[in-house]
Each structure stands twice: as structure tokens, then as C-alpha cells.
Amino acid sequence: MTENTQPPATPGPHSAATELPTQYAPAEVEGPLYERWVERGYFEADASSDKPPYTIVIPPPNVTGTLHLGHAFQHTLMDALTRRKRMQGYEALWLPGMDHAGIATQNKVEQQLAEEGKSRHDVGREEFVERVWKWKQEYGGRILGQMRRLGDGVDWSRERFTMDDGLSRAVLTIFKRLFDDGLIYRAERIINWCPRCMTAISDIEVDYQEDAGELVSIRYGDGEDSLVVATTRAETMLGDTAVAVHPDDERYAHLIGRRIKLPLTDRSIPVVADAHVDPEFGTGAVKVTPAHDPNDFAIGQRHGLPSFTVMDERGVITVRGPFEGLDRFEARSTIVAALREQGRIVAEKRPYMHSVGHCSRCKTTVEPRLSMQWWVKVEPLAKAAGDAVRDGRVAIHPPELSKRYFDWVDNMHDWCISRQLWWGHRIPVWYGPDGETVCVGPDEQPPSGEGWTQDSDVLDTWFSSGLWPFSTLGWPEQTPDLEKFYSTDVLLTGHDIIFFWVARMMMFGLYAMDGKEPFHTIALTGLVRDEFGKKMSKSNPNSVDPLDWMDKYGADAVRFTLARGANPGADVPIGEDWVQASRNFANKIWNATRFALINGATVEGPLPETAELSATDRWILSRLNTVIAEADAAYESYEFAKASDLLFHFAWDEVFDWYVELSKTVFAAGGRPAEASRRVLGEVLDATLRLLHPVIPFVTEELWTTLTGGESLVIASWPQDSGFRDAAAEDELATVRKLVTEVRRFRADQGLQPGQRVPATLDLSGTGLTAHEEAVRALLRLNSAGDGFAATASLPVAGAVVALDLSGAIDFEAERKRLTKDLGVAEKELKQATAKLGNEGFLAKAPAEVVEKIKTRKAAAEADITRLTAQLANLPG
């Protein structure tokens, strides 16, 4: 069935088990095991290998970050994929690294400076950048150590950082190429501006939330030459350069082309006709502020309107007059008060709930602002990114999320790539004294001489991380790593950043690598939520530090819980009870394997011939091969939850709860059947531990090396489906399990304790299960029927008849009273539920969920009555 990649040691039947402690202690196992894996170089990939490559590049966490449950979730899945492929004989590379996280990291160092009473401008750019590097060395990258704690099997020898020399060279190279190809340009456009961070920020760095603001309706102009506009940002009216109405709106036809007075100013502005305006929304007239709203900017472009910036980078009003120097929010209330005094406020609504963008870093309200910035012309790049998915070169899992991808790449706007920061890749453009603009590549000398200055902005962090799949492999140099491991196999990431990081990697990869896609598959995951499906947040009490759970339950338990909830594209609820249950699973694997070793389970020698195997042995081997095939199919379709659940139930239910238990009587009897079963049990445990290893690597490694004497599961082979199936044995064991389950249920119904033994006769003559009688008796705690045996209950189950003498085990009179009392309660419950459901007045008024609960209670009462009546009928007398 499976073969060890290393020759096993030859311990005696019981010696291996003595190497295992009686209890599994994750804290004592996980750390030393991981360091052993790293020291032995198991995770290091060889570019010169003739093995087929399998590559995953890690979504680079921020250098400022710490491991959260989202990281733990995605890392668990990537690790599972990589470990399995390595076991399947691939040259597997999981490449780690970190993102320099421009704004987040700069904020950290600026906070340090603020504690010294300084700003970055006090120390200057050069010293500030030196301080950031020092901070990075001292405090950055904590998440890397936490990844080790989780068990990430990454190739640490290839660790990269977006600001290291090689990746910086890649950034300069692609900037230069894009610039020379006319795909990078500088222009004045509307961007998201953070007045606190003092920089443009990308769409992904804007968090939208419902804020309580105000909606004011203002009359512009006078008399017949007037109209009303509504706004939540009254302060921006100082920059209005028009009012727009729909060209077919008859209410304003007489005003189109005329000018009206802009309140609080000495200016008049035109009324323009624009099809963008919705005549059904509000008054059908909108103020146009091209310098402070993206839609207004577009209207302004269409109509040749001027753009007046009315506030500075800190959100302070700059227009000369009574509002100059006011903060934007102070100006808002002051301007509304002035308009009210002039009688120009037609209506006010407070609070007015509306969606407002906030900087994800500092929570400051974002200001749309006209600004000179650098842009990537995305149209040809985005088309290539869409075509690569449409023509099948890149697959998206689950396929239904492809629509979201196309919605984005097919309608992408040009990308603002400049940031007004000091930490990051500085834009490689120099400006000359006579208006010259020179873009400098990595091997070119920048222009020198009086009047030449470099652009002060740095590039958006997403620009460098967009190069990640190939820059980390050595591009722009033609390295062995690049040749071997590009294109990468799968990008596994959350569906929430499909629009930003995923699309950018697709565009840059196809552009830089001559149309060769950066990854063959995009596997999209959901987001981790709490057990009630609510979003986890640091500001909410439901936030969980995965390190705390690892301390309590072990990394394997956290990993298995996350993997077992990982359905493609779906969000993953997780609660501590589920982690505790996964810890119990790890303990079950430990205890069952230790028991098997004590009883001589072995991997030595070939499996016995099929004719030498019992039906129980053939059943478990048949089931093992089916499970291998099904697990492979689930992994190949990125159905981690399906694979994990399959392996959980096979290991716990079939191997440990049934095969091990059924084999106990065989082991006790000894002889050739016992030897065969010990070898089969060793085979099944060996394969089961291999199958579980990608998701729960620590406990499986400790057990497998003890069981087999092999060097490490990390470099062991993945189990193969041998094709062996035995439907007859599976049917036979299904009957045995049904028999045992039904009699156990009867025993429990009669109040017998699980270990309580009772005399019984067992007639298996009509079932073909006579070979299992001893095992069935052992599992059901049935003694032989001795002198004085008198059956008090007879159960026909699955063709067998089990007669039990319960006279010495149960006080029948007391049991009859208990069951009769319970039956009365159930009948009363049924009567009440039936009456309510028959009351038309109640049904007409009661909420649907209340009616559904009563229906559920009625069904439960009916089931209880059936069960209790049967139990009473089975009592003697």
C-alpha cells in the first residue's frame, strides 16, 4: 500500500510504545521538532533538481504585523499543499518574506519621534530612513517567529523583503520599462488623501463605515435663477465651479448655459447639462467641485471647468476670507451657520447616516483631493490579466468568484502609484532646471549638476508586492530559481484582496515575463469569523490571538480547526470549543497509536496475502484506499474542509473506534491471524499518519517516526491508492457495526453503564458473521449464558438475534416507573404542541420562527413517545 522512504528500525513488538509518553504534550514536542526540520534542510528547495517543481510564494505579511487568525488560516492551507506535494515527489518551494508596509512602518517610527518631541522633518529624510531600517531590525518581523510556531514549512534560506537589494532592483527595472513604454505617467487627478498620514492612499487602504453626518440643502442663485443642491460636505462649496443638471430635466432647461451666484463668495458659476446627473435623485441638481470629488472631476473634464483646491494637505481651508485657516470639520459647521443666517438653508437632516471613507491605518476621514501623482495606465495590462483567466491559462477556485475578478479587471481605472512618504522605493525620476524629466533605470547614472532633483515621492507598497511571484525568484536576472520555479503553481489568498494584490500580480507578471502567468491557479479563501459568523476585530471582544490557542491546545489543534472549516471561497467560523475538540483528536491519535504499538502494530515486512486476511483486515484496507483516493481529489480541488473531515472520521471512527477495537480479541488470541492484523494495523496507521501530516504535522511526525523508525514524515512518500477494494468485506463489517450500534443503543436506553457486563445469547447463524462472535461479545460486554439464564429482552438486529438477561442488572419496577413518568411528560408536550398548531388564531399571529419551534417540539415529543413505548414493551413482565 505505502512504502517508507527510509528503512525502518526493527524494534520489538512493545519497545516502540515505551518511547512515547503516556500523554501528548504539544509544548514539549512542537518547538524542538520544527527546529530539527529546519536544521536538516527539509524545507529547502533545489533549483537543480530533476523533480517537477511546485511553488507557492507567501502573501508577504507586513513587517509591522503579528500573526492573526487570518494569517494562521491561510498559512495552514499553504503549508498543507506544500507538504503534500513534497511527499508526492515534487521539488516543493514555499517562499517566505515580508512587505515593507510603507505607511504602517513609517507611522511606527514617527510615533517614536513624537515621543522625543520631534517630527520626521526635524531629522531629515536620510536620518529618518536610517531610523526605519533600525526599527525594522529591532522590532520588525515578529511574525516570522510566529510562523515557525505555527509550523510553516517555508524555505528560510530564500526569505525576501520588498526593500532588499534584489527586490529594489526589480522595482526600478519594471518602473523604467513601464515608463519607456508609456504605461507610467504623471498627471493631476482625484486621489484618496489622508490628512493625518499626509499621503495619497490606495483604495484597499480606505475603510468605509456608516457615519452620522448631516445633509443640508442649499439654495444657489436668486429668484427664477435659483436652484437647490444637497450636500454632506458644505465646506467644499467654496471650490464649486458649476451646478450640473440632466440635459432632459425640464425644470432646469431655462438655466442651462446661464450663470448663477455661488453663495458666500463673489463668484458666479455656470449651470451645465450632464447625463451623469440622476434627475430622480434629490432635487436633480448637483454642485460640482472638481478638485474634491472624483465624479465632479469627471464632469469638470467633460465641460472644461476650472478646479479650485480649497484646503491644504492637513484639511485646513485655504480660500481667502472668513473661513481661511479653519479645519475642514470646523469650516463645515461655520459655513452652514453663515448660509442659515442668509436664509439659504432650505432643509437640514441630522443625523444623516452615510458611508464615509477612513484611513485604515489611523482612522482619519479620507479627503478626495486633486493632486499631481504618478499613475500606471492599466488598460492593456488589465486586458492581459483578464484574457489569461478567460483562455484557461489561469484557473480561479471556486469558479463562481471569477465574475468578481472580471468585474474588476474589465473596469479598472488607472492606478495611482505615488505616495508622499519617505519609507519605500523612491520614484526613480529626476527633474531638471529647465523642466526636463528623466527616468533612471537600476544600471544608469542619474543626471547631476545644479538644479537636478529627484522626485520626493515613493511607490505604493502594492507596486513592489505586485512583482512578488517573480522578483523573489531573482528577476530581472535570469536565475536558476526563476527558470525552475516560475510560473508558481497556486496563489492562495483571501477573496477580499482579489481586486488589489491579485490583479496587480497578474498584470505585472504577464508584462514582465513575456506573457507567462505568475501562477496557474488562484485559490480564494473566505475570511475567518467568530463562531457566530461575526467579523473578528481588535476593537471587538471576539478578537482571538492564535498564539494563545496554540499555548493552550497546540499548533496542530489550531491548524486542524482552521482547515476543517476551509470550504472554497466561504468564510470560516471558529470558536475555542472547536479548537479544544481538535486537541482531543490529536490526543485520540496519540493514545490509539500508543495502544497499537503496545499490541505489536508493525510496518515490518510485506502485507500478508489477501487470502490470509480476515474480513476485518480486508475491510479496513479497502476503506483506506478509498479514503486515499477521496483525499487526493479533495486536495486537488482545494476542498480542505472536505479532506480534513474525511480523514477525521476515517481515523477516529473507522480505524480507532472500530478496527482497533475489533482487533483486540484477535491480538489476545495470538497466532497467524494476530500477526496479520498487527501488520495491517501498522500499514493503516502508517498511511493515516501520512495523510494527516500536511494539516497536523507535529503529532503525526512524533508518532510516525516512532512507529516506522523512519527519518521524517516531511520527506516520506505520500500514500498511494493501490486499487484494492473489497465490497463484500465492507458490507460484512457494515452489518457488524450496525449490530453493535443497535445493541449498544438498547443497553443505553435500558440504563446499563457502558462497561456493565450482562449474560446473553448471540445467534449469528443466519448472518454469515459467526467469525465475529467473540469480537461482538467483547464490544457489547456480553457474558456467556450460564446456568439460570433467562432472557428478559430479545433483539432481532441485522439478521442476528441477541437475547439478554437483565434481571441482575436492572430494577425493572423502578425502570418501569421512570419510563412511565418520562412517557407522561412526552405525551403532555405532544398534546400542548398539537393544540397550538391546531389553533388558527395562534398561527395567524405567531411569528414564523415561533411556529417552527413548536413544530420541532411536536416532532421531538412524537419520537420520544415511540422510543419510550418500545422500551416499556421490552421490559419483562
Short mmCIF file of C-alpha atoms in Angstrom, two decimals, residues 251-674:
data_model
loop_
_atom_site.label_atom_id
_atom_site.label_comp_id
_atom_site.label_asym_id
_atom_site.label_seq_id
_atom_site.Cartn_x
_atom_site.Cartn_y
_atom_site.Cartn_z
CA ARG A 251 -37.30 72.01 -14.51
CA TYR A 252 -33.90 73.48 -15.24
CA ALA A 253 -33.96 73.85 -19.05
CA HIS A 254 -34.13 77.66 -18.73
CA LEU A 255 -30.97 77.70 -16.58
CA ILE A 256 -28.68 75.53 -18.71
CA GLY A 257 -25.85 77.69 -20.04
CA ARG A 258 -26.59 80.56 -17.64
CA ARG A 259 -24.58 81.57 -14.57
CA ILE A 260 -25.85 81.79 -11.01
CA LYS A 261 -24.44 83.32 -7.83
CA LEU A 262 -22.37 80.98 -5.61
CA PRO A 263 -23.32 81.83 -2.01
CA LEU A 264 -20.70 83.17 0.43
CA THR A 265 -18.38 84.10 -2.45
CA ASP A 266 -18.02 86.83 -5.03
CA ARG A 267 -18.18 84.29 -7.86
CA SER A 268 -20.88 83.19 -10.28
CA ILE A 269 -20.83 79.68 -11.73
CA PRO A 270 -22.45 78.12 -14.81
CA VAL A 271 -25.26 75.61 -14.91
CA VAL A 272 -24.17 72.73 -17.15
CA ALA A 273 -26.10 69.80 -18.62
CA ASP A 274 -24.56 66.40 -17.95
CA ALA A 275 -26.08 62.95 -18.44
CA HIS A 276 -24.28 61.71 -15.30
CA VAL A 277 -26.84 63.54 -13.14
CA ASP A 278 -29.80 61.46 -11.96
CA PRO A 279 -32.90 63.70 -12.24
CA GLU A 280 -34.79 61.39 -9.84
CA PHE A 281 -32.25 61.75 -7.03
CA GLY A 282 -32.77 64.66 -4.63
CA THR A 283 -33.54 67.89 -6.41
CA GLY A 284 -31.98 66.69 -9.65
CA ALA A 285 -29.27 69.36 -9.36
CA VAL A 286 -25.76 68.71 -8.05
CA LYS A 287 -22.92 71.02 -7.06
CA VAL A 288 -19.72 70.40 -9.00
CA THR A 289 -16.42 70.60 -7.08
CA PRO A 290 -13.82 69.16 -9.49
CA ALA A 291 -10.88 69.37 -7.06
CA HIS A 292 -12.60 67.47 -4.24
CA ASP A 293 -14.79 64.73 -5.75
CA PRO A 294 -13.98 62.08 -8.39
CA ASN A 295 -17.39 62.29 -10.11
CA ASP A 296 -17.23 66.09 -10.12
CA PHE A 297 -13.72 65.90 -11.55
CA ALA A 298 -15.04 63.84 -14.46
CA ILE A 299 -17.86 66.35 -15.05
CA GLY A 300 -15.30 69.14 -14.93
CA GLN A 301 -13.16 67.37 -17.53
CA ARG A 302 -16.13 66.96 -19.86
CA HIS A 303 -17.13 70.62 -19.60
CA GLY A 304 -13.73 72.30 -19.32
CA LEU A 305 -14.40 73.57 -15.80
CA PRO A 306 -11.62 75.01 -13.65
CA SER A 307 -10.56 73.16 -10.48
CA PHE A 308 -10.07 75.11 -7.24
CA THR A 309 -8.39 73.31 -4.32
CA VAL A 310 -9.91 74.85 -1.19
CA MET A 311 -7.99 73.05 1.57
CA ASP A 312 -4.39 72.05 2.16
CA GLU A 313 -2.82 68.65 2.87
CA ARG A 314 -3.94 68.81 6.52
CA GLY A 315 -7.57 69.54 5.67
CA VAL A 316 -7.37 73.24 6.52
CA ILE A 317 -9.31 75.79 4.43
CA THR A 318 -7.01 77.92 2.25
CA VAL A 319 -9.56 80.16 0.47
CA ARG A 320 -9.09 83.77 1.47
CA GLY A 321 -11.95 85.09 3.52
CA PRO A 322 -13.73 84.43 6.81
CA PHE A 323 -13.21 80.65 6.69
CA GLU A 324 -9.48 80.65 5.95
CA GLY A 325 -7.45 78.63 8.46
CA LEU A 326 -10.40 76.61 9.73
CA ASP A 327 -10.18 72.82 9.92
CA ARG A 328 -12.49 71.18 7.37
CA PHE A 329 -14.99 70.00 10.00
CA GLU A 330 -14.99 73.32 11.85
CA ALA A 331 -15.44 75.05 8.50
CA ARG A 332 -18.43 72.80 7.71
CA SER A 333 -20.46 73.94 10.71
CA THR A 334 -19.34 77.57 10.32
CA ILE A 335 -20.33 77.67 6.65
CA VAL A 336 -23.73 76.08 7.36
CA ALA A 337 -24.31 78.69 10.08
CA ALA A 338 -23.42 81.50 7.66
CA LEU A 339 -25.76 80.08 4.99
CA ARG A 340 -28.54 79.72 7.55
CA GLU A 341 -28.09 83.36 8.53
CA GLN A 342 -28.52 84.36 4.87
CA GLY A 343 -31.65 82.24 4.58
CA ARG A 344 -30.11 79.87 2.05
CA ILE A 345 -30.58 76.65 4.00
CA VAL A 346 -33.74 75.04 2.62
CA ALA A 347 -33.57 71.82 4.67
CA GLU A 348 -31.30 70.11 7.19
CA LYS A 349 -31.21 66.45 8.16
CA ARG A 350 -29.29 65.31 11.24
CA PRO A 351 -28.15 62.70 11.85
CA TYR A 352 -27.73 61.60 8.25
CA MET A 353 -26.17 58.14 8.05
CA HIS A 354 -23.92 57.72 5.06
CA SER A 355 -20.82 55.78 4.02
CA VAL A 356 -17.59 57.62 4.76
CA GLY A 357 -14.04 56.51 3.93
CA HIS A 358 -11.44 56.32 6.70
CA CYS A 359 -7.71 55.68 6.55
CA SER A 360 -7.21 52.05 7.55
CA ARG A 361 -4.02 52.99 9.41
CA CYS A 362 -5.01 55.99 11.52
CA LYS A 363 -8.85 56.04 11.12
CA THR A 364 -8.80 59.65 9.88
CA THR A 365 -11.61 60.60 7.49
CA VAL A 366 -10.19 60.43 3.97
CA GLU A 367 -10.42 63.52 1.78
CA PRO A 368 -10.87 63.19 -2.00
CA ARG A 369 -8.33 65.65 -3.34
CA LEU A 370 -6.94 66.83 -6.66
CA SER A 371 -3.24 66.08 -6.65
CA MET A 372 -0.30 65.66 -9.00
CA GLN A 373 0.61 61.99 -8.82
CA TRP A 374 2.23 59.14 -10.75
CA TRP A 375 -0.11 56.66 -12.44
CA VAL A 376 0.01 53.31 -14.21
CA LYS A 377 -2.03 53.15 -17.41
CA VAL A 378 -3.77 49.86 -16.69
CA GLU A 379 -5.95 49.27 -19.77
CA PRO A 380 -3.57 46.99 -21.76
CA LEU A 381 -2.24 45.34 -18.59
CA ALA A 382 -5.72 44.67 -17.22
CA LYS A 383 -6.88 43.23 -20.56
CA ALA A 384 -3.99 40.75 -20.49
CA ALA A 385 -4.91 39.83 -16.89
CA GLY A 386 -8.50 39.16 -17.93
CA ASP A 387 -7.52 37.18 -21.03
CA ALA A 388 -5.24 34.87 -19.00
CA VAL A 389 -8.23 33.67 -16.99
CA ARG A 390 -10.64 33.62 -19.91
CA ASP A 391 -8.40 31.42 -22.06
CA GLY A 392 -7.73 28.98 -19.23
CA ARG A 393 -4.07 29.71 -18.53
CA VAL A 394 -5.08 30.70 -15.00
CA ALA A 395 -7.90 28.97 -13.13
CA ILE A 396 -9.87 30.55 -10.29
CA HIS A 397 -11.18 28.39 -7.43
CA PRO A 398 -14.01 28.44 -6.67
CA PRO A 399 -15.03 29.20 -10.26
CA GLU A 400 -18.03 31.29 -9.22
CA LEU A 401 -15.66 34.00 -7.96
CA SER A 402 -14.34 34.52 -11.49
CA LYS A 403 -17.12 37.02 -12.11
CA ARG A 404 -15.81 39.28 -9.35
CA TYR A 405 -12.37 39.11 -10.89
CA PHE A 406 -13.67 40.07 -14.34
CA ASP A 407 -15.84 42.84 -12.90
CA TRP A 408 -12.66 44.37 -11.55
CA VAL A 409 -10.10 43.88 -14.32
CA ASP A 410 -12.58 44.73 -17.07
CA ASN A 411 -13.44 48.06 -15.44
CA MET A 412 -10.16 49.02 -13.81
CA HIS A 413 -9.19 52.67 -13.50
CA ASP A 414 -5.63 53.91 -13.83
CA TRP A 415 -3.67 53.18 -10.67
CA CYS A 416 -2.15 55.93 -8.52
CA ILE A 417 1.27 54.57 -7.52
CA SER A 418 2.92 57.56 -5.79
CA ARG A 419 2.89 58.10 -2.04
CA GLN A 420 4.03 61.16 -0.14
CA LEU A 421 6.16 59.15 2.26
CA TRP A 422 9.86 58.71 2.96
CA TRP A 423 9.86 54.95 3.61
CA GLY A 424 9.62 52.93 0.44
CA HIS A 425 11.03 52.69 -3.06
CA ARG A 426 11.71 56.24 -4.15
CA ILE A 427 10.40 57.10 -7.61
CA PRO A 428 13.42 56.94 -9.98
CA VAL A 429 12.63 60.19 -11.81
CA TRP A 430 14.76 63.35 -11.84
CA TYR A 431 13.61 66.85 -12.79
CA GLY A 432 15.97 69.29 -14.46
CA PRO A 433 16.29 73.04 -14.12
CA ASP A 434 14.62 73.61 -17.48
CA GLY A 435 11.66 71.31 -16.96
CA GLU A 436 13.40 68.10 -18.05
CA THR A 437 12.06 64.74 -16.78
CA VAL A 438 14.43 61.75 -16.77
CA CYS A 439 13.57 58.23 -15.61
CA VAL A 440 16.65 56.30 -14.45
CA GLY A 441 16.99 52.50 -14.52
CA PRO A 442 18.96 50.42 -12.00
CA ASP A 443 22.20 50.42 -14.03
CA GLU A 444 22.04 54.05 -15.13
CA GLN A 445 23.57 57.11 -13.57
CA PRO A 446 21.09 59.80 -12.56
CA PRO A 447 21.66 63.26 -14.04
CA SER A 448 23.84 65.55 -11.94
CA GLY A 449 24.53 69.21 -11.81
CA GLU A 450 22.83 72.28 -10.46
CA GLY A 451 19.04 72.25 -10.44
CA TRP A 452 18.53 68.48 -10.80
CA THR A 453 16.33 66.94 -8.11
CA GLN A 454 14.80 63.51 -7.60
CA ASP A 455 11.07 63.12 -7.17
CA SER A 456 10.40 63.09 -3.44
CA ASP A 457 7.57 60.50 -3.55
CA VAL A 458 7.85 56.76 -3.00
CA LEU A 459 5.93 53.98 -4.69
CA ASP A 460 2.75 52.40 -3.39
CA THR A 461 3.56 49.26 -1.41
CA TRP A 462 1.31 47.29 -3.78
CA PHE A 463 3.68 48.19 -6.64
CA SER A 464 6.57 46.18 -5.20
CA SER A 465 4.35 43.39 -3.84
CA GLY A 466 2.81 43.12 -7.32
CA LEU A 467 6.20 41.82 -8.50
CA TRP A 468 6.39 39.22 -5.72
CA PRO A 469 5.95 35.96 -7.72
CA PHE A 470 9.00 36.67 -9.92
CA SER A 471 11.10 39.30 -8.10
CA THR A 472 11.52 36.86 -5.20
CA LEU A 473 12.99 34.32 -7.65
CA GLY A 474 15.71 36.70 -8.83
CA TRP A 475 14.11 38.69 -11.67
CA PRO A 476 15.26 40.73 -13.60
CA GLU A 477 18.25 38.35 -13.64
CA GLN A 478 17.66 35.00 -15.35
CA THR A 479 18.38 32.93 -12.25
CA PRO A 480 18.11 29.14 -11.84
CA ASP A 481 15.31 29.76 -9.34
CA LEU A 482 13.35 31.80 -11.87
CA GLU A 483 13.81 29.16 -14.54
CA LYS A 484 12.83 26.30 -12.22
CA PHE A 485 10.06 27.74 -10.09
CA TYR A 486 8.23 30.32 -12.27
CA SER A 487 5.32 30.21 -13.00
CA THR A 488 4.25 29.47 -9.46
CA ASP A 489 1.57 26.85 -9.04
CA VAL A 490 -1.03 28.42 -6.81
CA LEU A 491 -1.76 31.74 -5.21
CA LEU A 492 -3.82 31.09 -2.10
CA THR A 493 -5.28 34.29 -0.70
CA GLY A 494 -8.43 35.87 0.66
CA HIS A 495 -11.17 36.87 -1.76
CA ASP A 496 -11.13 40.35 -0.18
CA ILE A 497 -7.92 41.37 -1.98
CA ILE A 498 -8.68 39.86 -5.39
CA PHE A 499 -9.09 43.40 -6.70
CA PHE A 500 -5.82 44.75 -5.46
CA TRP A 501 -2.92 42.39 -4.92
CA VAL A 502 -4.11 39.54 -7.16
CA ALA A 503 -4.90 41.76 -10.13
CA ARG A 504 -1.62 43.66 -9.80
CA MET A 505 0.45 40.47 -9.74
CA MET A 506 -1.38 39.24 -12.82
CA MET A 507 -0.74 42.49 -14.70
CA PHE A 508 2.93 42.75 -13.76
CA GLY A 509 3.70 39.06 -14.15
CA LEU A 510 2.28 38.85 -17.65
CA TYR A 511 4.01 42.11 -18.62
CA ALA A 512 7.46 41.37 -17.18
CA MET A 513 7.59 37.66 -18.03
CA ASP A 514 6.58 37.91 -21.70
CA GLY A 515 3.02 36.72 -21.20
CA LYS A 516 3.86 33.90 -18.79
CA GLU A 517 1.33 33.89 -15.99
CA PRO A 518 2.55 34.39 -12.39
CA PHE A 519 0.53 31.42 -11.12
CA HIS A 520 -1.52 28.64 -12.67
CA THR A 521 -4.29 28.74 -10.07
CA ILE A 522 -5.84 31.41 -7.87
CA ALA A 523 -7.39 29.64 -4.87
CA LEU A 524 -9.56 32.11 -3.00
CA THR A 525 -10.46 31.63 0.63
CA GLY A 526 -13.04 33.27 2.82
CA LEU A 527 -12.38 35.26 5.97
CA VAL A 528 -12.11 33.87 9.49
CA ARG A 529 -15.05 34.85 11.70
CA ASP A 530 -16.12 34.04 15.22
CA GLU A 531 -18.33 31.04 15.99
CA PHE A 532 -21.45 33.17 15.43
CA GLY A 533 -20.29 34.31 11.99
CA LYS A 534 -19.35 37.83 13.11
CA LYS A 535 -16.28 39.59 11.77
CA MET A 536 -13.33 39.50 14.15
CA SER A 537 -11.82 42.84 15.05
CA LYS A 538 -9.22 44.06 17.52
CA SER A 539 -11.77 46.59 18.74
CA ASN A 540 -14.31 43.82 19.48
CA PRO A 541 -14.17 41.33 22.34
CA ASN A 542 -14.35 38.46 19.81
CA SER A 543 -10.78 39.00 18.60
CA VAL A 544 -8.53 35.99 19.19
CA ASP A 545 -4.76 35.70 19.29
CA PRO A 546 -3.96 32.33 17.69
CA LEU A 547 -0.79 32.16 19.79
CA ASP A 548 -2.95 31.97 22.92
CA TRP A 549 -4.82 28.99 21.50
CA MET A 550 -1.55 27.37 20.46
CA ASP A 551 -0.28 27.78 24.02
CA LYS A 552 -3.40 26.04 25.38
CA TYR A 553 -4.09 23.39 22.78
CA GLY A 554 -1.07 23.13 20.47
CA ALA A 555 -0.46 24.31 16.91
CA ASP A 556 -1.92 21.11 15.42
CA ALA A 557 -5.27 21.79 17.08
CA VAL A 558 -5.45 25.34 15.72
CA ARG A 559 -4.38 24.21 12.24
CA PHE A 560 -6.86 21.34 12.09
CA THR A 561 -9.75 23.54 13.25
CA LEU A 562 -8.97 26.11 10.56
CA ALA A 563 -8.52 23.53 7.79
CA ARG A 564 -11.72 21.72 8.75
CA GLY A 565 -13.65 24.94 8.18
CA ALA A 566 -11.98 25.83 4.86
CA ASN A 567 -14.63 25.46 2.18
CA PRO A 568 -13.59 27.18 -1.09
CA GLY A 569 -14.33 30.89 -1.02
CA ALA A 570 -16.52 30.64 2.10
CA ASP A 571 -15.97 32.44 5.38
CA VAL A 572 -14.71 30.28 8.25
CA PRO A 573 -16.38 30.43 11.67
CA ILE A 574 -14.16 29.35 14.55
CA GLY A 575 -14.64 29.06 18.30
CA GLU A 576 -12.49 27.85 21.15
CA ASP A 577 -14.68 24.79 21.72
CA TRP A 578 -13.80 23.63 18.21
CA VAL A 579 -10.08 24.06 18.87
CA GLN A 580 -10.48 22.03 22.06
CA ALA A 581 -12.21 19.30 20.05
CA SER A 582 -9.27 19.27 17.61
CA ARG A 583 -6.90 18.93 20.57
CA ASN A 584 -8.97 15.91 21.64
CA PHE A 585 -8.48 14.47 18.16
CA ALA A 586 -4.70 14.85 18.46
CA ASN A 587 -4.89 13.09 21.84
CA LYS A 588 -7.01 10.32 20.30
CA ILE A 589 -4.41 9.78 17.57
CA TRP A 590 -1.68 9.68 20.21
CA ASN A 591 -3.45 7.24 22.54
CA ALA A 592 -4.66 4.94 19.76
CA THR A 593 -1.23 4.76 18.16
CA ARG A 594 0.41 4.12 21.52
CA PHE A 595 -2.11 1.31 22.19
CA ALA A 596 -1.45 -0.15 18.74
CA LEU A 597 2.30 -0.13 19.35
CA ILE A 598 1.87 -1.83 22.72
CA ASN A 599 -0.10 -4.53 20.91
CA GLY A 600 2.61 -5.03 18.31
CA ALA A 601 1.44 -2.99 15.31
CA THR A 602 4.28 -3.06 12.81
CA VAL A 603 5.37 -1.87 9.38
CA GLU A 604 7.98 -4.59 9.01
CA GLY A 605 7.76 -6.90 6.02
CA PRO A 606 5.19 -7.08 3.24
CA LEU A 607 1.47 -7.24 3.83
CA PRO A 608 0.07 -10.76 4.07
CA GLU A 609 -1.62 -12.21 1.02
CA THR A 610 -5.31 -11.37 0.75
CA ALA A 611 -6.30 -14.99 1.49
CA GLU A 612 -4.56 -14.73 4.88
CA LEU A 613 -6.51 -11.64 5.89
CA SER A 614 -9.70 -11.62 7.90
CA ALA A 615 -12.77 -9.76 6.67
CA THR A 616 -11.99 -7.04 9.21
CA ASP A 617 -8.47 -6.64 7.81
CA ARG A 618 -9.74 -6.56 4.23
CA TRP A 619 -12.43 -4.02 5.19
CA ILE A 620 -10.03 -1.51 6.67
CA LEU A 621 -7.55 -1.85 3.79
CA SER A 622 -10.38 -1.36 1.29
CA ARG A 623 -11.59 1.70 3.17
CA LEU A 624 -8.03 3.08 3.39
CA ASN A 625 -7.61 3.02 -0.37
CA THR A 626 -10.99 4.69 -0.91
CA VAL A 627 -10.04 7.41 1.59
CA ILE A 628 -6.68 7.98 -0.13
CA ALA A 629 -8.44 8.50 -3.46
CA GLU A 630 -11.07 10.79 -1.96
CA ALA A 631 -8.50 12.84 -0.03
CA ASP A 632 -6.44 13.29 -3.20
CA ALA A 633 -9.50 14.51 -5.10
CA ALA A 634 -10.38 16.96 -2.33
CA TYR A 635 -6.85 18.37 -2.16
CA GLU A 636 -6.65 18.81 -5.92
CA SER A 637 -9.86 20.87 -5.87
CA TYR A 638 -8.73 22.89 -2.80
CA GLU A 639 -11.51 21.45 -0.65
CA PHE A 640 -9.54 21.43 2.59
CA ALA A 641 -12.62 21.07 4.79
CA LYS A 642 -13.74 18.00 2.86
CA ALA A 643 -10.29 16.40 3.06
CA SER A 644 -9.92 17.16 6.78
CA ASP A 645 -13.39 15.92 7.68
CA LEU A 646 -12.88 12.76 5.65
CA LEU A 647 -9.61 11.97 7.41
CA PHE A 648 -11.03 12.84 10.82
CA HIS A 649 -13.89 10.37 10.50
CA PHE A 650 -11.74 7.68 8.95
CA ALA A 651 -9.11 7.92 11.67
CA TRP A 652 -11.41 8.31 14.65
CA ASP A 653 -14.49 6.34 13.64
CA GLU A 654 -13.16 3.57 11.46
CA VAL A 655 -9.55 2.99 12.48
CA PHE A 656 -9.57 3.79 16.19
CA ASP A 657 -13.16 3.12 17.25
CA TRP A 658 -13.80 0.04 15.09
CA TYR A 659 -10.74 -1.60 13.61
CA VAL A 660 -8.60 -1.32 16.76
CA GLU A 661 -11.48 -2.48 18.95
CA LEU A 662 -12.39 -5.37 16.65
CA SER A 663 -8.75 -6.45 16.57
CA LYS A 664 -8.32 -6.71 20.34
CA THR A 665 -9.71 -10.22 20.54
CA VAL A 666 -7.52 -11.26 17.60
CA PHE A 667 -4.42 -9.90 19.33
CA ALA A 668 -5.37 -11.64 22.55
CA ALA A 669 -5.79 -14.97 20.76
CA GLY A 670 -2.40 -14.74 19.05
CA GLY A 671 -1.21 -16.89 16.17
CA ARG A 672 -1.11 -16.12 12.44
CA PRO A 673 -4.34 -14.06 12.43
CA ALA A 674 -2.88 -11.80 15.11
#
